[in-house]
Amino acid sequence: MSPDILLSSGQFTLLGGIFNGPTGTEFAVVTVLLIVAMIGLIFAMKSYFNRQSAKNLAQKYADSHFLDVRDKYPEADSFRLSGTFFNLGLAIAVGLTALAFGVTQYEEKVFIPEGALVMDEDIEIEPPRTAEPPPPPPPPPPPVIQAVPDDLVPEETPVFQDQSINEETQVERPAPVEEKAPPPPPPPPPPKEEETEIFKVVEQMPRFPGCEDAGGTEAEKKQ
């Protein structure tokens, strides 16, 4: 198979993937290619205008009216193609926006060999044995209910006395109750005796008993 056929088939595969919903990688590749193409177009147009500026355009338009060439010469006027560049940029922006909305993330296919899911025998997995808890103790027996005999206490029948009176009944006046005088109040407590403070004058020198009336001056007594 020739390289041209391989290249064309690869291009068709890339274009088919883009129109069916590009992946993130394909969208990045297209964006990079467009950026490279725009940079190349910028350098190409810059080189073209530089070559046009190098020509002797003043001599070429020497016979033209002044108002016809007041801005720039047509060969060196970069604004002459502004409409074309605007339409090209608008088309590229709309195309990239449409591709960005159509980006699709495909799940990677997992290759399962044939017969890999076929099980020859059913493998029985025995659950691990765990220690069984001891059985709960039996519930306690219910309490025995004993019947209590009803011991009825015989009630005493009250004896009623006849208290009815008539015209001939004599009612005696009850004896007067003597009211006892209240007891006298307790006597007041005796007054407390004030203790006399022992105070001894020390201005005079002490003397032996029996010498209090002896003469002598105070200076002699001190000696």
mmCIF file of C-alpha atoms in Angstrom:
data_model
loop_
_atom_site.group_PDB
_atom_site.id
_atom_site.type_symbol
_atom_site.label_atom_id
_atom_site.label_comp_id
_atom_site.label_asym_id
_atom_site.label_seq_id
_atom_site.Cartn_x
_atom_site.Cartn_y
_atom_site.Cartn_z
ATOM 1 C CA MET A 1 0.000 0.000 0.000
ATOM 2 C CA SER A 2 1.429 3.394 -1.051
ATOM 3 C CA PRO A 3 2.105 6.216 1.452
ATOM 4 C CA ASP A 4 -0.393 8.493 -0.358
ATOM 5 C CA ILE A 5 -3.198 6.029 0.263
ATOM 6 C CA LEU A 6 -2.184 5.703 3.939
ATOM 7 C CA LEU A 7 -2.100 9.496 4.338
ATOM 8 C CA SER A 8 -5.476 9.946 2.696
ATOM 9 C CA SER A 9 -7.029 7.188 4.802
ATOM 10 C CA GLY A 10 -5.629 8.772 7.980
ATOM 11 C CA GLN A 11 -7.020 12.162 7.000
ATOM 12 C CA PHE A 12 -10.456 10.679 6.325
ATOM 13 C CA THR A 13 -10.316 8.872 9.685
ATOM 14 C CA LEU A 14 -9.453 12.144 11.498
ATOM 15 C CA LEU A 15 -12.160 14.087 9.650
ATOM 16 C CA GLY A 16 -14.710 11.328 10.250
ATOM 17 C CA GLY A 17 -13.895 11.304 13.958
ATOM 18 C CA ILE A 18 -14.195 15.102 14.127
ATOM 19 C CA PHE A 19 -17.586 15.221 12.413
ATOM 20 C CA ASN A 20 -18.909 12.287 14.478
ATOM 21 C CA GLY A 21 -17.939 14.045 17.689
ATOM 22 C CA PRO A 22 -14.250 14.795 18.336
ATOM 23 C CA THR A 23 -12.437 13.664 21.397
ATOM 24 C CA GLY A 24 -10.431 16.007 23.531
ATOM 25 C CA THR A 25 -7.181 15.012 21.796
ATOM 26 C CA GLU A 26 -8.610 15.592 18.321
ATOM 27 C CA PHE A 27 -9.952 19.000 19.347
ATOM 28 C CA ALA A 28 -6.528 19.971 20.726
ATOM 29 C CA VAL A 29 -4.812 18.831 17.495
ATOM 30 C CA VAL A 30 -7.203 20.883 15.352
ATOM 31 C CA THR A 31 -6.703 23.951 17.576
ATOM 32 C CA VAL A 32 -2.900 23.671 17.374
ATOM 33 C CA LEU A 33 -3.030 23.259 13.577
ATOM 34 C CA LEU A 34 -5.217 26.355 13.244
ATOM 35 C CA ILE A 35 -2.872 28.376 15.458
ATOM 36 C CA VAL A 36 0.134 27.295 13.371
ATOM 37 C CA ALA A 37 -1.749 28.167 10.163
ATOM 38 C CA MET A 38 -2.667 31.615 11.504
ATOM 39 C CA ILE A 39 0.939 32.315 12.516
ATOM 40 C CA GLY A 40 2.129 31.224 9.070
ATOM 41 C CA LEU A 41 -0.491 33.461 7.424
ATOM 42 C CA ILE A 42 0.643 36.433 9.529
ATOM 43 C CA PHE A 43 4.290 35.975 8.509
ATOM 44 C CA ALA A 44 3.318 35.465 4.844
ATOM 45 C CA MET A 45 1.259 38.663 4.725
ATOM 46 C CA LYS A 46 3.992 40.569 6.551
ATOM 47 C CA SER A 47 6.556 39.392 4.003
ATOM 48 C CA TYR A 48 4.216 40.333 1.154
ATOM 49 C CA PHE A 49 3.705 43.881 2.431
ATOM 50 C CA ASN A 50 7.438 44.278 3.035
ATOM 51 C CA ARG A 51 8.132 43.339 -0.575
ATOM 52 C CA GLN A 52 5.487 45.780 -1.775
ATOM 53 C CA SER A 53 6.921 48.552 0.369
ATOM 54 C CA ALA A 54 10.381 47.969 -1.139
ATOM 55 C CA LYS A 55 9.113 48.787 -4.625
ATOM 56 C CA ASN A 56 9.235 52.363 -5.935
ATOM 57 C CA LEU A 57 5.514 53.017 -5.557
ATOM 58 C CA ALA A 58 5.922 56.804 -5.452
ATOM 59 C CA GLN A 59 7.256 56.811 -9.008
ATOM 60 C CA LYS A 60 4.479 54.446 -10.097
ATOM 61 C CA TYR A 61 1.724 56.753 -8.774
ATOM 62 C CA ALA A 62 3.436 60.036 -9.671
ATOM 63 C CA ASP A 63 0.783 60.918 -12.231
ATOM 64 C CA SER A 64 -2.165 60.084 -9.877
ATOM 65 C CA HIS A 65 -4.222 62.737 -8.150
ATOM 66 C CA PHE A 66 -3.200 63.582 -4.586
ATOM 67 C CA LEU A 67 -6.538 62.581 -3.108
ATOM 68 C CA ASP A 68 -6.335 59.089 -4.614
ATOM 69 C CA VAL A 69 -3.148 58.223 -2.696
ATOM 70 C CA ARG A 70 -3.578 60.359 0.441
ATOM 71 C CA ASP A 71 -3.613 57.343 2.832
ATOM 72 C CA LYS A 72 -1.533 54.482 1.467
ATOM 73 C CA TYR A 73 -0.693 52.925 -1.835
ATOM 74 C CA PRO A 74 -3.045 50.047 -2.687
ATOM 75 C CA GLU A 75 -0.183 47.516 -2.819
ATOM 76 C CA ALA A 76 0.981 48.451 0.724
ATOM 77 C CA ASP A 77 -2.442 49.045 2.319
ATOM 78 C CA SER A 78 -2.938 46.355 4.982
ATOM 79 C CA PHE A 79 -6.485 47.510 5.701
ATOM 80 C CA ARG A 80 -7.504 46.561 2.190
ATOM 81 C CA LEU A 81 -7.862 42.922 3.312
ATOM 82 C CA SER A 82 -9.417 43.665 6.729
ATOM 83 C CA GLY A 83 -12.834 42.383 5.652
ATOM 84 C CA THR A 84 -11.328 39.127 4.400
ATOM 85 C CA PHE A 85 -9.357 38.606 7.618
ATOM 86 C CA PHE A 86 -12.431 39.407 9.732
ATOM 87 C CA ASN A 87 -14.542 36.835 7.888
ATOM 88 C CA LEU A 88 -11.748 34.259 8.167
ATOM 89 C CA GLY A 89 -11.398 34.810 11.934
ATOM 90 C CA LEU A 90 -15.164 34.665 12.400
ATOM 91 C CA ALA A 91 -15.377 31.371 10.515
ATOM 92 C CA ILE A 92 -12.519 29.872 12.548
ATOM 93 C CA ALA A 93 -14.075 31.020 15.862
ATOM 94 C CA VAL A 94 -17.499 29.600 14.960
ATOM 95 C CA GLY A 95 -15.926 26.332 13.815
ATOM 96 C CA LEU A 96 -13.878 25.923 17.002
ATOM 97 C CA THR A 97 -16.943 26.703 19.125
ATOM 98 C CA ALA A 98 -18.988 24.063 17.301
ATOM 99 C CA LEU A 99 -16.192 21.508 17.721
ATOM 100 C CA ALA A 100 -15.875 22.357 21.427
ATOM 101 C CA PHE A 101 -19.608 21.717 21.958
ATOM 102 C CA GLY A 102 -19.314 18.409 20.149
ATOM 103 C CA VAL A 103 -16.373 17.019 22.115
ATOM 104 C CA THR A 104 -17.195 13.460 23.151
ATOM 105 C CA GLN A 105 -15.414 11.281 25.666
ATOM 106 C CA TYR A 106 -15.422 7.667 24.564
ATOM 107 C CA GLU A 107 -15.002 4.857 27.033
ATOM 108 C CA GLU A 108 -12.068 2.595 26.455
ATOM 109 C CA LYS A 109 -13.136 -0.818 25.261
ATOM 110 C CA VAL A 110 -11.987 -3.681 27.428
ATOM 111 C CA PHE A 111 -10.897 -6.733 25.490
ATOM 112 C CA ILE A 112 -12.184 -9.934 27.051
ATOM 113 C CA PRO A 113 -10.783 -13.076 25.441
ATOM 114 C CA GLU A 114 -13.245 -15.632 24.274
ATOM 115 C CA GLY A 115 -14.112 -18.206 26.898
ATOM 116 C CA ALA A 116 -12.681 -16.179 29.765
ATOM 117 C CA LEU A 117 -16.058 -15.942 31.494
ATOM 118 C CA VAL A 118 -16.922 -19.619 31.113
ATOM 119 C CA MET A 119 -16.608 -21.460 34.408
ATOM 120 C CA ASP A 120 -15.937 -25.193 34.217
ATOM 121 C CA GLU A 121 -17.193 -26.013 37.671
ATOM 122 C CA ASP A 122 -19.196 -24.208 40.250
ATOM 123 C CA ILE A 123 -16.874 -23.359 43.064
ATOM 124 C CA GLU A 124 -18.578 -23.794 46.374
ATOM 125 C CA ILE A 125 -17.376 -21.308 48.884
ATOM 126 C CA GLU A 126 -17.830 -22.547 52.427
ATOM 127 C CA PRO A 127 -18.570 -19.717 54.782
ATOM 128 C CA PRO A 128 -16.158 -19.457 57.684
ATOM 129 C CA ARG A 129 -17.300 -21.106 60.853
ATOM 130 C CA THR A 130 -17.953 -18.782 63.687
ATOM 131 C CA ALA A 131 -18.362 -19.645 67.346
ATOM 132 C CA GLU A 132 -22.034 -19.909 68.107
ATOM 133 C CA PRO A 133 -23.090 -17.973 71.173
ATOM 134 C CA PRO A 134 -24.392 -20.039 74.101
ATOM 135 C CA PRO A 135 -28.152 -20.377 74.336
ATOM 136 C CA PRO A 136 -29.811 -17.867 76.621
ATOM 137 C CA PRO A 137 -30.743 -19.080 80.114
ATOM 138 C CA PRO A 138 -34.341 -20.171 80.640
ATOM 139 C CA PRO A 139 -36.632 -17.523 82.017
ATOM 140 C CA PRO A 140 -37.307 -17.622 85.772
ATOM 141 C CA PRO A 141 -40.519 -19.349 86.876
ATOM 142 C CA PRO A 142 -43.434 -17.046 87.490
ATOM 143 C CA PRO A 143 -44.136 -16.201 91.148
ATOM 144 C CA VAL A 144 -46.703 -18.344 92.959
ATOM 145 C CA ILE A 145 -49.801 -16.364 93.808
ATOM 146 C CA GLN A 146 -51.151 -17.285 97.241
ATOM 147 C CA ALA A 147 -54.774 -16.683 98.015
ATOM 148 C CA VAL A 148 -55.300 -14.530 101.115
ATOM 149 C CA PRO A 149 -58.486 -15.424 103.044
ATOM 150 C CA ASP A 150 -60.849 -12.585 103.652
ATOM 151 C CA ASP A 151 -60.996 -12.252 107.449
ATOM 152 C CA LEU A 152 -64.012 -10.100 108.122
ATOM 153 C CA VAL A 153 -63.867 -8.291 111.454
ATOM 154 C CA PRO A 154 -67.359 -8.172 112.990
ATOM 155 C CA GLU A 155 -68.464 -4.631 113.524
ATOM 156 C CA GLU A 156 -69.823 -3.666 116.931
ATOM 157 C CA THR A 157 -73.353 -2.441 116.832
ATOM 158 C CA PRO A 158 -73.511 0.943 118.615
ATOM 159 C CA VAL A 159 -76.008 1.340 121.415
ATOM 160 C CA PHE A 160 -78.135 4.431 121.029
ATOM 161 C CA GLN A 161 -79.505 6.168 124.107
ATOM 162 C CA ASP A 162 -82.824 7.820 123.982
ATOM 163 C CA GLN A 163 -82.249 11.586 124.410
ATOM 164 C CA SER A 164 -85.702 12.745 123.542
ATOM 165 C CA ILE A 165 -87.341 15.193 125.982
ATOM 166 C CA ASN A 166 -90.878 16.353 126.597
ATOM 167 C CA GLU A 167 -92.637 18.944 128.759
ATOM 168 C CA GLU A 168 -92.185 17.005 131.980
ATOM 169 C CA THR A 169 -88.491 16.367 131.525
ATOM 170 C CA GLN A 170 -86.360 18.322 133.981
ATOM 171 C CA VAL A 171 -83.042 19.518 132.629
ATOM 172 C CA GLU A 172 -80.437 20.164 135.297
ATOM 173 C CA ARG A 173 -78.125 23.095 134.904
ATOM 174 C CA PRO A 174 -74.522 21.986 134.545
ATOM 175 C CA ALA A 175 -72.177 22.869 137.348
ATOM 176 C CA PRO A 176 -70.113 25.997 136.687
ATOM 177 C CA VAL A 177 -66.540 25.420 135.771
ATOM 178 C CA GLU A 178 -64.123 27.404 137.855
ATOM 179 C CA GLU A 179 -61.478 29.050 135.787
ATOM 180 C CA LYS A 180 -58.071 28.796 137.354
ATOM 181 C CA ALA A 181 -55.910 31.896 137.429
ATOM 182 C CA PRO A 182 -52.848 31.737 135.215
ATOM 183 C CA PRO A 183 -49.592 31.061 137.024
ATOM 184 C CA PRO A 184 -47.514 34.113 138.001
ATOM 185 C CA PRO A 185 -44.664 35.051 135.696
ATOM 186 C CA PRO A 186 -41.193 33.854 136.674
ATOM 187 C CA PRO A 187 -39.043 36.287 138.705
ATOM 188 C CA PRO A 188 -36.408 38.268 136.826
ATOM 189 C CA PRO A 189 -32.878 36.894 136.905
ATOM 190 C CA PRO A 190 -30.571 38.347 139.598
ATOM 191 C CA PRO A 191 -28.246 41.127 138.429
ATOM 192 C CA LYS A 192 -24.707 40.135 137.601
ATOM 193 C CA GLU A 193 -22.081 41.214 140.108
ATOM 194 C CA GLU A 194 -19.473 43.410 138.534
ATOM 195 C CA GLU A 195 -15.978 42.253 139.377
ATOM 196 C CA THR A 196 -13.848 45.017 140.846
ATOM 197 C CA GLU A 197 -10.560 45.404 139.055
ATOM 198 C CA ILE A 198 -7.574 45.158 141.375
ATOM 199 C CA PHE A 199 -5.562 48.337 140.953
ATOM 200 C CA LYS A 200 -2.571 49.072 143.095
ATOM 201 C CA VAL A 201 -0.930 52.460 143.141
ATOM 202 C CA VAL A 202 2.808 52.052 142.609
ATOM 203 C CA GLU A 203 3.772 55.680 143.141
ATOM 204 C CA GLN A 204 4.818 54.862 146.712
ATOM 205 C CA MET A 205 7.468 52.288 147.466
ATOM 206 C CA PRO A 206 6.219 49.205 149.212
ATOM 207 C CA ARG A 207 7.053 48.746 152.897
ATOM 208 C CA PHE A 208 7.111 45.922 155.310
ATOM 209 C CA PRO A 209 3.999 45.385 157.326
ATOM 210 C CA GLY A 210 3.881 47.643 160.377
ATOM 211 C CA CYS A 211 6.175 50.283 158.827
ATOM 212 C CA GLU A 212 3.546 52.193 156.950
ATOM 213 C CA ASP A 213 3.427 55.027 159.511
ATOM 214 C CA ALA A 214 7.191 55.352 159.836
ATOM 215 C CA GLY A 215 8.585 58.775 159.024
ATOM 216 C CA GLY A 216 11.009 59.667 156.334
ATOM 217 C CA THR A 217 10.964 61.367 153.021
ATOM 218 C CA GLU A 218 10.151 59.714 149.768
ATOM 219 C CA ALA A 219 13.828 59.863 148.716
ATOM 220 C CA GLU A 220 14.866 58.043 151.892
ATOM 221 C CA LYS A 221 12.173 55.474 151.391
ATOM 222 C CA LYS A 222 13.434 54.805 147.859
ATOM 223 C CA GLN A 223 16.935 54.209 149.238
#
